[in-house]
Amino acid sequence: MAEEELQTYRRCIGQQLEELELLSSIYCAPGELHMLDAGVVADFNEFLEEDKTKPATSLLSHLEYVVKLTLPGKQCVEVRVELPHLYPLLEQARVSVYTALLGKSKEQCLKNDLEKYQSERRAEDAEPYIFQLLSWLQEHLEDLFKRPASEFEVQLVASPDPQQPPVSQLERIWIYSHHIKSTAKRQELIRQARQLELTGFSRPGKPGIICVEGEAANVQQFWRTIKALRWQKISVVRNEPRQRKRGFEDFSEQLFNAEEGVMNMGQFIRFLEAHGFGYMKSELFGLA
């Protein structure tokens, strides 16, 4: 693994632990902050304290915890936080809110507002933001509880105008690059994909593999944007138009136990097969 990439991991893991320590001092009442796997903290500390050449592939688990927010009337809402290894520099936190107190229309509103909040935070800087997000959630939930459900139902009933053209079909493209090593490029890939609401993955190292899927216009915009960056070699190896559904839930960076930037082929092929794309091993590498 390249030294620059390893340092990026070390910086992210260090920031995650510092943020967790801060949150533990704020949400310190019994049951207010619950680690889903406390052993991950020890693993992270070991990664930071041991030989600085230890590969990031030794990190087997993510930091996950649940924070219980108390609202007026002693009502509680659970917020589950999962931090990818490259949060906050290159990846977004995965945040879910669990409560039976909101109706369907308010839940949808909360989900949309949460996604918008995270996108805006990500565009502003690459600093940890979970405490700010929790504070925003506390205020936003209190506001949602006060507002009548009919206000949100009207928004949902405002269905698309039948005169509007149908929603564009989904498209998926597979991109092969000689290598992807630059932290700036890696960050730009993630930023562009999320800004265009695309799902898929990028695999840094040598070779570099990128898969994006979403609205056809957005997929083509992504390709035009990243193709304009400086590459030794980059090309679309397969285009899959008119897709009915997506194969990935979000866009993330995948490493597949890279060693010195070289892909672990077996892990990558298992990843493709698990998502129903086993046929791509032939397209990408000429394997039967």
Coordinates of C-alpha atoms in Angstrom, one line a residue:
M1 CA 0.0 0.0 0.0
A2 CA 1.4 3.4 -0.9
E3 CA 2.7 5.5 2.0
E4 CA 0.2 8.4 1.1
E5 CA -2.7 6.0 1.2
L6 CA -1.6 4.5 4.5
Q7 CA -1.3 7.9 6.1
T8 CA -4.8 8.8 4.9
Y9 CA -6.1 5.7 6.7
R10 CA -4.2 6.6 9.9
R11 CA -5.4 10.1 9.9
C12 CA -9.1 9.0 9.4
I13 CA -8.9 6.4 12.1
G14 CA -7.3 8.8 14.5
Q15 CA -10.0 11.4 13.9
Q16 CA -12.7 8.8 14.4
L17 CA -11.3 7.8 17.8
E18 CA -11.0 11.5 18.9
E19 CA -14.5 12.1 17.8
L20 CA -15.8 9.1 19.7
E21 CA -14.0 10.3 22.9
L22 CA -15.7 13.7 22.6
L23 CA -19.1 12.1 22.1
S24 CA -18.6 9.7 25.0
S25 CA -18.0 12.7 27.3
I26 CA -21.1 14.5 26.1
Y27 CA -23.5 11.5 25.9
C28 CA -22.3 10.0 29.1
A29 CA -25.5 9.0 30.8
P30 CA -26.1 5.2 31.1
G31 CA -27.3 3.8 27.8
E32 CA -27.0 7.1 26.0
L33 CA -24.1 6.0 23.8
H34 CA -23.7 2.3 23.0
M35 CA -20.9 0.7 21.1
L36 CA -22.0 -2.2 18.9
D37 CA -18.5 -3.8 19.0
A38 CA -16.3 -2.3 21.7
G39 CA -13.4 -4.3 20.5
V40 CA -13.1 -2.1 17.4
V41 CA -11.6 0.7 19.5
A42 CA -8.8 -1.6 20.7
D43 CA -8.2 -2.7 17.1
F44 CA -8.0 0.9 15.9
N45 CA -5.6 1.9 18.7
E46 CA -3.4 -1.1 17.9
F47 CA -3.4 -0.1 14.3
L48 CA -2.2 3.4 15.2
E49 CA 0.3 2.3 17.8
E50 CA 2.0 -0.5 16.0
D51 CA 4.4 -0.5 13.1
K52 CA 3.5 2.4 10.9
T53 CA 3.8 0.2 7.8
K54 CA 1.0 -2.1 9.0
P55 CA -1.5 -2.3 6.1
A56 CA -4.9 -0.8 6.5
T57 CA -6.3 -4.2 5.4
S58 CA -5.7 -5.3 9.0
L59 CA -8.8 -3.2 9.9
L60 CA -11.6 -5.8 9.7
S61 CA -14.5 -3.9 11.3
H62 CA -15.9 -0.4 11.2
L63 CA -16.7 1.8 14.2
E64 CA -20.4 1.6 14.9
Y65 CA -22.4 3.0 17.8
V66 CA -25.9 4.0 18.7
V67 CA -26.7 7.4 20.3
K68 CA -30.0 7.8 22.2
L69 CA -31.4 11.3 21.8
T70 CA -34.0 12.4 24.4
L71 CA -36.7 14.7 23.2
P72 CA -39.3 16.7 25.1
G73 CA -41.8 14.5 26.9
K74 CA -39.1 12.0 27.6
Q75 CA -39.4 10.5 24.2
C76 CA -36.3 8.8 22.8
V77 CA -34.9 8.4 19.3
E78 CA -32.0 6.1 18.5
V79 CA -29.4 7.2 15.9
R80 CA -27.2 4.5 14.6
V81 CA -23.8 5.7 13.2
E82 CA -21.4 3.6 11.1
L83 CA -18.1 5.1 10.0
P84 CA -16.3 3.8 6.9
H85 CA -12.5 3.6 7.4
L86 CA -12.0 6.7 5.2
Y87 CA -14.5 8.9 7.1
P88 CA -14.2 11.9 7.3
L89 CA -11.7 12.6 4.5
L90 CA -13.0 10.5 1.6
E91 CA -16.3 8.9 2.8
Q92 CA -19.5 9.9 4.5
A93 CA -20.8 8.5 7.7
R94 CA -23.8 6.1 7.4
V95 CA -26.5 7.4 9.7
S96 CA -29.9 5.9 10.4
V97 CA -32.6 7.2 12.7
Y98 CA -35.0 4.7 14.4
T99 CA -38.2 5.8 15.9
A100 CA -41.9 4.8 16.0
L101 CA -42.9 8.3 16.8
L102 CA -42.9 9.7 13.3
G103 CA -45.5 8.9 10.7
K104 CA -44.5 7.7 7.2
S105 CA -44.6 11.2 5.6
K106 CA -42.5 12.7 8.4
E107 CA -40.0 9.9 8.2
Q108 CA -39.5 10.5 4.5
C109 CA -39.0 14.2 5.1
L110 CA -36.4 13.4 7.8
K111 CA -34.6 11.0 5.5
N112 CA -34.4 13.6 2.7
D113 CA -33.3 16.3 5.1
L114 CA -30.6 14.1 6.6
E115 CA -29.2 13.2 3.2
K116 CA -29.1 16.9 2.3
Y117 CA -27.4 17.8 5.5
Q118 CA -24.7 15.3 5.0
S119 CA -24.1 16.3 1.4
E120 CA -23.7 19.9 2.5
R121 CA -21.3 19.0 5.3
R122 CA -19.2 16.9 2.9
A123 CA -19.0 19.7 0.4
E124 CA -17.9 22.2 3.1
D125 CA -14.9 20.4 4.6
A126 CA -13.5 17.0 5.5
E127 CA -13.7 17.3 9.3
P128 CA -15.6 15.0 11.6
Y129 CA -19.2 16.2 11.9
I130 CA -21.2 13.6 14.0
F131 CA -21.6 15.8 17.0
Q132 CA -22.9 18.6 14.8
L133 CA -25.2 16.2 13.0
L134 CA -26.6 14.9 16.3
S135 CA -27.2 18.5 17.5
W136 CA -29.0 19.3 14.2
L137 CA -31.0 16.1 14.4
Q138 CA -32.1 16.9 18.0
E139 CA -33.5 20.3 16.9
H140 CA -34.9 19.0 13.6
L141 CA -36.8 16.2 15.3
E142 CA -38.3 18.5 17.9
D143 CA -39.5 20.7 15.1
L144 CA -41.0 17.7 13.1
F145 CA -42.9 16.6 16.2
K146 CA -44.5 20.0 16.5
R147 CA -45.7 20.3 12.9
P148 CA -48.9 18.6 11.8
A149 CA -48.6 15.4 9.7
S150 CA -51.0 16.9 7.1
E151 CA -48.3 19.4 6.2
F152 CA -46.1 16.6 5.0
E153 CA -48.8 14.5 3.5
V154 CA -49.7 17.4 1.2
Q155 CA -46.1 17.3 0.0
L156 CA -46.3 13.6 -0.7
V157 CA -49.7 13.9 -2.5
A158 CA -48.2 16.5 -4.9
S159 CA -47.3 13.7 -7.3
P160 CA -45.5 14.2 -10.6
D161 CA -47.4 16.1 -13.2
P162 CA -48.7 13.6 -15.8
Q163 CA -47.5 16.0 -18.5
Q164 CA -43.9 15.6 -17.3
P165 CA -41.7 13.2 -19.2
P166 CA -41.1 9.8 -17.6
V167 CA -38.1 9.4 -15.3
S168 CA -34.9 8.7 -17.2
Q169 CA -33.8 5.0 -17.2
L170 CA -30.9 3.8 -15.3
E171 CA -27.5 3.3 -16.8
R172 CA -24.3 1.6 -15.6
I173 CA -20.8 2.0 -16.9
W174 CA -17.5 0.2 -16.0
I175 CA -14.3 2.2 -16.2
Y176 CA -10.8 0.8 -16.3
S177 CA -7.8 2.9 -15.4
H178 CA -4.1 2.1 -15.5
H179 CA -4.0 3.2 -11.8
I180 CA -5.7 5.4 -9.3
K181 CA -3.4 6.6 -6.6
S182 CA -3.8 10.3 -6.2
T183 CA -5.8 11.2 -3.0
A184 CA -7.2 14.2 -4.8
K185 CA -8.5 12.1 -7.7
R186 CA -10.0 9.5 -5.2
Q187 CA -11.8 12.3 -3.4
E188 CA -13.1 13.8 -6.6
L189 CA -14.5 10.4 -7.7
I190 CA -16.5 10.1 -4.5
R191 CA -17.5 13.7 -4.6
Q192 CA -18.8 13.6 -8.2
A193 CA -20.6 10.3 -7.7
R194 CA -22.5 11.5 -4.6
Q195 CA -23.2 14.9 -6.1
L196 CA -24.8 13.2 -9.1
E197 CA -26.6 10.7 -6.9
L198 CA -24.8 7.7 -8.4
T199 CA -24.1 4.4 -6.8
G200 CA -21.3 1.9 -7.4
F201 CA -17.6 1.8 -6.3
S202 CA -14.1 2.8 -7.0
R203 CA -11.1 0.6 -6.5
P204 CA -7.9 2.6 -6.1
G205 CA -4.5 1.1 -6.9
K206 CA -3.2 -0.7 -10.0
P207 CA -5.3 -1.2 -12.0
G208 CA -8.0 1.2 -11.0
I209 CA -11.6 0.1 -11.5
I210 CA -14.7 2.3 -11.3
C211 CA -18.4 1.4 -11.6
V212 CA -21.1 4.0 -11.5
E213 CA -24.9 3.6 -12.0
G214 CA -27.8 6.0 -11.9
E215 CA -29.8 8.4 -14.1
A216 CA -28.3 8.1 -17.6
A217 CA -27.6 11.8 -17.9
N218 CA -25.8 11.8 -14.6
V219 CA -23.7 8.8 -15.5
Q220 CA -22.5 10.5 -18.7
Q221 CA -21.8 13.7 -16.8
F222 CA -19.7 11.7 -14.4
W223 CA -17.7 10.2 -17.2
R224 CA -17.1 13.6 -18.9
T225 CA -15.9 15.1 -15.7
I226 CA -13.5 12.4 -14.6
K227 CA -12.2 11.8 -18.1
A228 CA -11.0 15.4 -18.2
L229 CA -8.7 14.7 -15.3
R230 CA -5.1 13.7 -16.1
W231 CA -4.8 9.9 -16.5
Q232 CA -2.1 7.7 -17.9
K233 CA -4.8 5.5 -19.4
I234 CA -8.6 5.4 -18.8
S235 CA -11.5 4.0 -20.8
V236 CA -15.1 2.7 -20.5
V237 CA -14.9 -1.1 -20.9
R238 CA -18.6 -1.7 -20.7
N239 CA -21.8 0.4 -21.0
E240 CA -25.1 -1.0 -19.7
P241 CA -28.0 1.2 -20.6
R242 CA -31.7 0.8 -19.8
Q243 CA -31.1 -0.9 -16.5
R244 CA -34.2 -1.6 -14.3
K245 CA -32.5 -1.5 -10.9
R246 CA -29.3 -0.6 -9.3
G247 CA -26.7 -3.2 -8.1
F248 CA -25.3 -1.1 -5.3
E249 CA -26.9 0.9 -2.4
D250 CA -24.3 3.7 -2.4
F251 CA -21.0 4.8 -3.8
S252 CA -17.9 3.8 -1.8
E253 CA -14.2 3.1 -2.2
Q254 CA -13.2 -0.6 -2.1
L255 CA -9.7 -1.9 -1.4
F256 CA -9.9 -5.7 -1.6
N257 CA -6.9 -6.2 0.7
A258 CA -4.5 -4.3 -1.5
E259 CA -0.8 -4.9 -0.9
E260 CA 1.6 -2.3 -2.4
G261 CA -1.3 -1.0 -4.4
V262 CA -1.9 -4.3 -6.2
M263 CA -5.4 -5.8 -6.3
N264 CA -6.2 -9.0 -4.5
M265 CA -7.9 -10.6 -7.5
G266 CA -9.7 -13.3 -5.7
Q267 CA -11.4 -10.9 -3.3
F268 CA -12.4 -8.6 -6.1
I269 CA -14.0 -11.4 -8.1
R270 CA -16.0 -12.6 -5.1
F271 CA -17.1 -9.0 -4.6
L272 CA -18.3 -8.8 -8.2
E273 CA -20.1 -12.2 -7.9
A274 CA -21.8 -11.2 -4.6
H275 CA -23.4 -8.2 -6.4
G276 CA -24.3 -10.2 -9.5
F277 CA -21.6 -8.9 -11.8
G278 CA -19.4 -12.0 -12.1
Y279 CA -19.4 -11.6 -15.9
M280 CA -17.3 -8.5 -15.5
K281 CA -14.1 -10.6 -14.7
S282 CA -14.0 -11.4 -18.4
E283 CA -14.6 -7.8 -19.5
L284 CA -12.0 -6.4 -17.1
F285 CA -9.3 -9.0 -17.0
G286 CA -10.1 -11.5 -19.8
L287 CA -10.8 -14.3 -17.2
A288 CA -13.3 -17.0 -18.1

